[in-house]
């Protein structure tokens, strides 16, 4: 008895659990080994051989990866089973842990802690075969469950399992899925091989190592108390509590346990972690592709997005953060075990980088100003100034597409305007409107300073306009002669002279026309036609002279 107690494990059988139902396999260290044995006996002794026997089982377990567990149990010298469980989802915040597993992986369909075969087991298991139309096979008792912690004291587990979790007693049959198929006929009709039973339980843990447990599955209910020490834990439980008050030979049972494992071995120190953000001191923008050097371990890391995370052994470190165009940032940090330290590195730009950026901003502003000027000149058809503005843009930024597009459009527009202005100037010249003609030829020359047609036409027009403005020479005084009595002109002679003046006017010989009209009025001061034409002729002469 004492020898068995030395190897007894607190989780009384198979993988980790409260007393008989499983709970999530979670370890804070990897590679957990334990060897164990369980011993139980009925609370009441039977008057005959029909009572339940005492039993024991030896279990060896190994925990791996912090979330998996395998176990090998020996229930009798001829009855061995394997079990496996795995934590699928860790508990985080309000999300419960989800885990699953398979018990009783063996070579016999019917497994009990007192032996194998459908005729071997506790009284209620034998009774399934005799009075309930068969016993559900325990082989491959698969289960899925969830576990939730409430604070640091209370843990609750609830799940579904087949095989050993399914019972067909007068009370236990209501906790499996055959209730919905068989109803109250569970004692006479065939049972489903894949019926699932409900199990649930919980524990309350106190700071001084005491843990109170209660649980129930499809076959029995159990309560117990456990003491957890750094190097071992012990358990005392009362199992099959549903038999309190039942007639004998049914009886609750006492169970005892002791666990010895390598949990108490010294743990490797937990690493710490750092979370770093590299950003510009002024704009607070993340600085991608920064370099991070840790001097003490002689390692260099790259922060592609401006942030980086890494695990480090606890200790003090010197970190140098560098980035092109920025002053190196040097910091001393202290990494604590199990704690993530968040740091923000605000990098300052170098003086040269600041000067380059100032020059770049000035250049961009100049480009913006020249673009605005070019657009304004272009809208006014001032193509020469527009061209100069856009050429200034390209001198600052040869790749500026807007300036390139405008210059291509300006060249097309320039050719069109040169043709239009030249045609208009020629039309004004034919109409003797020399001033307007000169204005349009000058526009042609502004657009095309080397245009020979414009230069020739301007020289010719300037000569014509100057000649028109030159005053006529004064007539020489006639020699004094003895006045003769003038012969009075006839009306026919006056009209002939008037028609001669009109001919000069029509032929645009305005000076000759003016002389003739003056002669007509000298002969006939009241001649209305001569008066009108003289006025018109004088107006034409004044217009040609620029008056």
XYZ file of C-alpha atoms in Angstrom:
547
model
C 0.000 0.000 0.000
C 2.725 2.484 0.994
C 4.774 1.510 -2.038
C 1.804 2.160 -4.303
C 1.062 5.483 -2.624
C 4.552 6.687 -3.416
C 3.838 6.479 -7.143
C 0.249 7.697 -6.970
C -0.568 10.659 -9.191
C -2.975 13.406 -8.294
C -4.843 13.138 -11.627
C -6.143 9.719 -10.773
C -6.160 8.068 -14.203
C -5.292 8.581 -17.859
C -4.337 12.167 -18.953
C -4.660 15.330 -16.841
C -8.043 15.815 -15.225
C -9.887 16.661 -12.073
C -10.660 13.183 -10.695
C -11.955 11.173 -13.637
C -12.893 13.688 -16.366
C -10.170 15.392 -18.451
C -9.112 19.006 -18.391
C -6.952 21.101 -20.728
C -3.287 20.039 -20.872
C -1.356 23.264 -20.226
C 2.255 23.481 -19.044
C 4.539 26.384 -18.325
C 7.584 24.204 -19.119
C 8.142 21.609 -21.822
C 8.913 17.920 -21.248
C 6.796 17.043 -18.188
C 7.335 13.448 -16.972
C 5.363 11.716 -14.232
C 4.775 8.187 -12.954
C 1.683 7.400 -10.914
C -0.740 4.908 -9.424
C -4.311 5.158 -8.113
C -5.869 3.066 -5.381
C -9.582 2.927 -4.527
C -11.883 0.764 -2.432
C -15.610 0.635 -1.717
C -16.913 2.636 1.215
C -19.219 -0.251 2.302
C -18.145 -3.853 2.322
C -20.540 -6.319 0.698
C -21.944 -9.308 2.533
C -21.118 -11.569 -0.389
C -18.885 -11.603 -3.458
C -21.163 -9.349 -5.481
C -19.579 -6.115 -4.256
C -17.097 -4.017 -6.238
C -13.437 -4.914 -5.760
C -10.577 -2.641 -4.789
C -8.604 -1.400 -7.771
C -5.465 0.440 -8.703
C -3.834 1.699 -11.862
C -0.347 2.815 -12.733
C 0.015 5.746 -15.160
C 3.029 7.209 -16.940
C 2.527 10.551 -18.651
C 4.545 12.897 -20.826
C 3.573 16.493 -21.616
C 4.998 18.072 -24.777
C 4.949 21.482 -26.420
C 3.180 23.094 -23.488
C -0.201 21.910 -24.828
C -0.097 18.154 -25.567
C -0.019 15.025 -23.439
C 0.266 11.270 -23.905
C -0.277 8.669 -21.195
C 0.118 4.902 -20.736
C -2.017 3.296 -18.003
C -1.890 -0.173 -16.515
C -5.192 -1.141 -14.868
C -4.307 -4.795 -14.275
C -1.245 -6.863 -15.260
C -3.119 -7.754 -18.489
C -4.982 -4.521 -19.132
C -3.090 -1.602 -20.688
C -4.483 1.493 -22.393
C -3.025 4.612 -24.007
C -4.508 8.095 -23.956
C -3.755 11.339 -25.788
C -5.040 14.901 -25.375
C -4.226 18.201 -27.045
C -5.024 21.842 -26.379
C -6.544 23.199 -29.611
C -7.161 26.802 -28.549
C -5.594 28.499 -25.559
C -7.767 30.478 -23.197
C -7.456 34.224 -23.846
C -9.605 36.906 -22.302
C -13.232 35.851 -22.561
C -12.493 32.964 -24.952
C -12.389 29.532 -23.236
C -9.730 26.933 -23.931
C -10.793 24.201 -26.388
C -9.193 20.767 -26.136
C -9.861 17.201 -27.221
C -8.467 13.711 -26.918
C -8.968 9.952 -26.989
C -8.910 7.649 -23.932
C -8.756 3.851 -23.736
C -6.740 3.198 -26.874
C -6.328 -0.533 -26.398
C -6.853 -4.018 -27.813
C -10.249 -4.826 -26.236
C -13.623 -3.173 -26.891
C -14.546 -3.143 -23.213
C -12.155 -1.509 -20.756
C -12.494 -0.931 -17.022
C -9.990 -0.050 -14.315
C -10.648 -3.506 -12.895
C -10.032 -5.396 -16.147
C -11.149 -5.956 -19.719
C -14.082 -7.802 -21.336
C -17.808 -7.019 -21.247
C -18.298 -9.170 -18.139
C -15.584 -7.382 -16.138
C -16.203 -4.029 -14.478
C -17.970 -2.280 -11.664
C -21.509 -3.261 -10.721
C -23.232 -0.629 -12.870
C -21.139 -1.624 -15.901
C -22.069 -5.288 -15.427
C -25.675 -4.210 -14.966
C -25.648 -2.534 -18.430
C -24.994 -5.930 -19.945
C -27.558 -7.761 -17.832
C -30.433 -5.240 -17.649
C -29.850 -2.475 -20.238
C -29.489 -4.414 -23.485
C -25.726 -4.066 -23.647
C -22.776 -2.053 -22.442
C -21.285 0.745 -24.592
C -17.720 -0.179 -25.601
C -15.060 2.018 -23.983
C -12.475 1.511 -26.751
C -11.411 4.837 -28.328
C -13.353 7.041 -25.936
C -13.028 10.274 -27.914
C -14.041 13.610 -26.418
C -14.094 17.359 -27.064
C -14.388 19.930 -24.287
C -13.831 23.514 -23.265
C -12.365 24.975 -20.101
C -12.903 28.462 -18.679
C -11.183 30.179 -15.773
C -13.001 32.702 -13.624
C -10.347 34.740 -11.917
C -7.528 32.783 -10.281
C -9.736 30.563 -8.136
C -12.423 28.862 -10.232
C -11.968 26.547 -13.242
C -14.888 24.921 -15.080
C -14.869 22.193 -17.751
C -17.772 20.982 -19.900
C -17.625 18.523 -22.775
C -18.995 15.610 -24.791
C -17.452 12.155 -25.043
C -18.259 8.647 -26.220
C -17.389 5.270 -24.758
C -16.510 5.581 -21.065
C -18.451 8.883 -20.833
C -21.769 7.193 -21.756
C -23.962 5.437 -19.151
C -27.334 3.697 -19.243
C -28.346 3.676 -15.597
C -31.657 4.922 -14.297
C -30.087 8.353 -13.739
C -27.114 8.424 -16.100
C -29.037 7.608 -19.299
C -30.513 11.128 -19.389
C -26.997 12.580 -19.938
C -26.289 10.932 -23.328
C -27.588 11.475 -26.843
C -29.494 8.159 -26.968
C -32.072 9.885 -24.781
C -33.347 11.602 -27.940
C -33.436 8.314 -29.888
C -34.449 5.651 -27.390
C -36.186 7.646 -24.688
C -37.267 5.362 -21.869
C -36.662 2.277 -24.034
C -32.917 2.378 -23.348
C -33.133 -0.923 -21.429
C -34.708 -2.909 -24.310
C -33.544 -1.431 -27.620
C -30.086 -1.480 -29.191
C -27.773 1.317 -28.189
C -25.920 3.517 -30.635
C -22.188 2.797 -30.815
C -21.618 6.517 -31.341
C -23.766 7.921 -28.563
C -22.125 10.829 -26.761
C -22.449 11.601 -23.081
C -22.109 14.916 -21.277
C -19.454 15.529 -18.660
C -18.721 18.608 -16.622
C -16.855 19.613 -13.491
C -14.894 22.328 -11.769
C -12.389 23.194 -9.102
C -11.734 25.971 -6.619
C -8.053 26.638 -5.905
C -6.927 28.370 -2.741
C -3.640 30.304 -2.392
C -2.109 27.823 0.080
C -2.242 24.921 -2.407
C -5.613 23.343 -1.574
C -7.945 22.547 -4.489
C -11.572 21.412 -4.087
C -13.031 19.422 -7.002
C -16.434 18.148 -8.128
C -17.376 16.457 -11.399
C -19.928 14.282 -13.138
C -19.964 12.227 -16.335
C -22.352 9.724 -17.892
C -21.423 7.013 -15.389
C -20.697 8.531 -11.993
C -20.181 11.649 -9.890
C -17.049 12.406 -7.874
C -15.837 14.960 -5.313
C -12.360 15.409 -3.904
C -9.653 17.542 -2.372
C -6.078 17.972 -3.596
C -2.955 19.482 -2.084
C -0.440 20.886 -4.572
C 3.209 21.240 -3.593
C 6.188 22.288 -5.681
C 7.493 18.708 -5.828
C 4.357 16.586 -5.402
C 0.586 16.664 -4.984
C -1.809 14.380 -3.141
C -5.502 13.705 -3.681
C -8.304 12.260 -1.627
C -11.615 11.687 -3.414
C -14.996 10.062 -2.931
C -16.099 8.579 -6.226
C -19.465 7.222 -7.353
C -21.257 9.539 -4.950
C -24.524 8.705 -6.756
C -24.568 5.473 -4.728
C -25.091 7.257 -1.430
C -28.482 5.923 -0.298
C -28.541 3.069 -2.819
C -28.996 -0.453 -1.581
C -25.972 -2.603 -1.227
C -23.856 -3.960 -2.841
C -23.767 -0.526 -4.644
C -21.377 1.683 -2.723
C -19.469 4.980 -3.029
C -15.702 4.554 -3.118
C -12.637 6.125 -1.512
C -9.744 7.032 -3.797
C -6.240 8.158 -2.891
C -3.491 9.612 -4.995
C 0.026 11.029 -4.998
C 1.909 12.632 -7.893
C 5.670 12.871 -8.255
C 6.977 14.568 -11.406
C 9.715 16.815 -12.702
C 7.633 19.987 -12.376
C 9.843 21.133 -9.514
C 13.023 21.205 -11.569
C 14.621 24.642 -12.003
C 12.998 26.523 -14.839
C 14.952 28.275 -17.512
C 14.638 32.028 -17.165
C 11.850 33.431 -19.263
C 12.952 35.674 -22.080
C 11.671 39.190 -22.365
C 10.631 41.028 -25.490
C 10.905 44.477 -26.970
C 8.487 46.183 -29.320
C 10.071 49.183 -31.025
C 8.685 51.936 -33.228
C 11.062 54.029 -35.339
C 9.575 57.347 -36.443
C 10.488 60.840 -37.602
C 10.791 63.246 -34.678
C 8.808 66.004 -36.420
C 6.226 64.292 -38.624
C 5.859 61.124 -36.479
C 5.812 59.055 -39.683
C 7.208 55.523 -39.466
C 10.695 55.193 -40.960
C 10.796 52.043 -43.090
C 13.978 50.002 -43.552
C 15.638 51.339 -40.415
C 18.606 49.397 -39.040
C 18.713 48.236 -35.428
C 22.033 47.169 -33.868
C 22.185 45.439 -30.478
C 25.759 45.861 -29.282
C 25.857 43.235 -26.524
C 24.926 40.373 -28.857
C 26.535 41.880 -31.963
C 23.376 41.495 -34.039
C 21.837 43.758 -36.659
C 18.153 43.719 -37.556
C 16.121 45.530 -40.193
C 12.722 47.128 -39.557
C 11.062 47.005 -43.016
C 7.900 48.836 -41.944
C 9.374 51.012 -39.212
C 8.411 48.614 -36.402
C 10.051 45.478 -35.068
C 9.546 42.903 -32.315
C 12.076 40.505 -30.879
C 12.652 38.258 -27.893
C 15.749 38.818 -25.788
C 17.161 37.201 -22.705
C 16.614 39.311 -19.611
C 19.345 41.906 -19.161
C 20.571 45.348 -20.163
C 21.250 46.227 -23.779
C 22.544 49.101 -25.898
C 20.453 49.672 -29.015
C 21.584 51.861 -31.931
C 18.922 52.775 -34.477
C 20.153 54.224 -37.781
C 18.524 55.473 -40.948
C 19.860 57.332 -43.977
C 19.606 61.147 -43.556
C 18.995 60.774 -39.794
C 21.188 61.094 -36.732
C 21.811 57.715 -35.031
C 19.648 57.118 -31.962
C 21.394 55.352 -29.075
C 19.362 53.987 -26.169
C 19.995 51.879 -23.081
C 17.182 49.427 -22.342
C 16.475 46.876 -19.645
C 14.680 43.676 -20.693
C 12.756 41.934 -17.937
C 11.736 38.242 -18.024
C 8.250 37.595 -19.357
C 7.597 41.284 -20.019
C 7.336 43.072 -23.356
C 8.876 46.535 -23.308
C 7.557 49.054 -25.806
C 9.919 51.776 -27.006
C 9.549 54.669 -29.451
C 12.652 55.973 -31.214
C 12.211 59.549 -32.488
C 14.970 60.117 -35.046
C 16.186 63.619 -35.920
C 17.220 64.514 -39.454
C 20.784 65.575 -40.209
C 21.540 69.235 -41.063
C 22.431 68.256 -44.642
C 19.110 66.444 -45.056
C 17.230 69.455 -43.707
C 19.017 71.733 -46.215
C 18.235 69.363 -49.084
C 14.601 69.246 -48.102
C 14.453 73.057 -47.882
C 15.975 73.312 -51.364
C 13.523 70.693 -52.600
C 10.559 72.610 -51.165
C 11.829 75.826 -52.799
C 12.238 74.025 -56.104
C 8.726 72.577 -55.900
C 7.312 76.016 -55.121
C 9.149 77.505 -58.117
C 7.772 74.772 -60.349
C 4.282 75.508 -59.068
C 4.670 79.252 -59.695
C 6.032 78.786 -63.232
C 3.200 76.375 -64.053
C 0.624 78.907 -62.916
C 2.309 81.658 -64.979
C 2.496 79.420 -68.046
C -1.193 78.516 -67.812
C -2.143 82.198 -67.491
C 0.000 83.280 -70.488
C -1.347 80.395 -72.546
C -4.962 81.367 -71.807
C -4.139 84.893 -73.081
C -2.428 83.479 -76.193
C 0.828 85.018 -75.030
C 2.701 82.016 -76.334
C 6.204 83.466 -76.056
C 5.943 84.104 -72.333
C 4.026 80.837 -71.848
C 6.819 78.973 -73.597
C 9.468 80.618 -71.414
C 7.522 79.725 -68.231
C 7.140 76.061 -69.179
C 10.772 75.816 -70.258
C 11.709 77.067 -66.766
C 9.608 74.234 -65.313
C 11.531 71.670 -67.378
C 14.843 73.181 -66.335
C 13.841 72.417 -62.711
C 12.147 69.105 -63.416
C 12.809 67.611 -66.870
C 10.209 64.887 -66.240
C 7.270 67.255 -65.632
C 4.557 65.932 -67.950
C 2.300 68.975 -67.733
C 5.049 71.319 -68.953
C 5.949 68.903 -71.774
C 2.324 68.704 -72.905
C 1.906 72.478 -72.837
C 5.091 73.045 -74.874
C 3.887 70.595 -77.541
C 0.534 72.400 -77.676
C 2.229 75.820 -77.767
C 4.275 74.840 -80.848
C 1.126 73.773 -82.671
C -0.686 76.915 -81.592
C 2.303 79.087 -82.601
C 2.281 77.776 -86.159
C -1.468 78.370 -86.382
C -1.192 81.953 -85.084
C 1.728 82.798 -87.393
C -0.369 81.760 -90.405
C -3.428 83.621 -89.092
C -1.550 86.868 -88.290
C 0.282 86.873 -91.621
C -2.977 86.434 -93.565
C -4.628 89.221 -91.567
C -1.657 91.567 -92.130
C -1.779 90.967 -95.894
C -5.525 91.653 -95.917
C -5.045 94.932 -94.023
C -2.295 95.968 -96.425
C -4.567 95.455 -99.437
C -7.193 97.555 -97.687
C -4.584 100.360 -97.236
C -4.966 99.908 -93.466
C -1.234 100.100 -92.981
C -1.369 100.669 -89.231
C -3.279 97.432 -88.573
C -1.146 95.559 -91.078
C 1.971 96.731 -89.276
C 0.487 95.560 -85.929
C -0.209 92.005 -87.214
C 3.181 91.681 -88.898
C 4.749 92.633 -85.558
C 2.783 89.810 -83.876
C 4.193 87.406 -86.451
C 7.677 88.651 -85.649
C 7.069 88.225 -81.897
C 6.175 84.581 -82.473
C 8.931 83.989 -85.025
C 11.762 86.538 -84.642
C 13.532 85.186 -87.717
C 10.524 85.462 -90.073
C 11.877 87.227 -93.215
C 8.412 87.914 -94.676
C 7.427 89.815 -91.552
C 10.654 91.821 -91.524
C 10.305 92.822 -95.210
C 6.663 93.770 -94.844
C 7.335 95.880 -91.724
C 10.125 97.823 -93.503
C 7.886 98.466 -96.522
C 4.953 99.595 -94.373
C 7.121 101.920 -92.305
C 8.363 103.537 -95.528
C 4.831 103.990 -96.855
C 3.549 105.440 -93.602
C 6.513 107.831 -93.366
C 5.948 109.001 -96.918
C 2.296 109.644 -96.198
C 3.217 111.795 -93.216
C 5.830 113.919 -95.138
C 4.465 117.465 -95.789
C 3.958 118.523 -99.427
C 6.546 121.127 -100.814
C 5.422 124.744 -100.874
C 4.656 126.042 -104.406
C 7.010 128.669 -105.830
C 5.474 132.185 -106.032
C 4.243 132.979 -109.497
C 6.009 135.846 -111.268
C 4.189 139.076 -111.092
C 2.430 139.834 -114.283
C -0.037 142.284 -115.320
C -3.351 140.884 -114.252
C -5.532 139.827 -117.016
C -9.178 139.867 -116.852
C -10.163 136.240 -116.347
C -12.546 134.722 -118.621
C -15.596 133.473 -116.750
C -15.988 129.689 -117.004
C -19.153 128.220 -118.291
C -21.275 125.807 -116.288
C -20.249 122.937 -118.563
C -16.564 123.687 -117.939
C -17.122 123.679 -114.124
C -18.881 120.307 -114.278
C -16.142 118.838 -116.418
C -13.561 120.038 -113.902
C -15.607 118.518 -110.998
C -15.778 115.150 -112.742
C -12.002 115.254 -113.163
C -11.649 115.693 -109.370
C -14.005 112.772 -108.704
C -11.844 110.598 -110.996
C -8.740 111.538 -108.996
C -10.623 110.702 -105.734
C -11.748 107.325 -107.011
C -8.194 106.507 -108.085
C -7.038 107.462 -104.554
C -4.992 110.417 -105.938
C -6.197 112.572 -103.112
C -3.707 115.427 -103.483
C -4.666 115.928 -107.170
C -8.350 115.585 -106.292
C -8.068 118.278 -103.609
C -6.495 120.738 -106.077
C -9.266 120.154 -108.620
C -12.048 120.573 -106.040
C -10.467 123.853 -104.885
C -10.443 125.048 -108.518
C -14.122 124.125 -108.880
C -15.020 126.101 -105.750
C -12.930 129.029 -106.931
C -15.074 129.123 -110.079
C -18.320 128.292 -108.289
C -18.166 128.827 -104.466
C -21.664 127.363 -104.052
C -20.977 124.052 -105.797
C -22.320 121.491 -103.273
C -20.643 118.428 -104.835
C -17.234 120.053 -104.794
C -17.720 121.035 -101.129
C -18.646 117.458 -100.115
C -15.795 115.800 -102.020
C -13.268 118.311 -100.779
C -14.252 117.442 -97.180
C -13.980 113.700 -97.871
C -10.670 114.155 -99.652
C -9.197 116.138 -96.775
C -10.319 113.390 -94.345
C -8.611 110.698 -96.410
C -5.395 112.690 -96.553
C -5.457 113.205 -92.786
C -6.027 109.468 -92.221
C -3.096 108.534 -94.408
C -0.852 110.942 -92.550
C -1.876 109.445 -89.203
C -3.726 112.532 -88.068
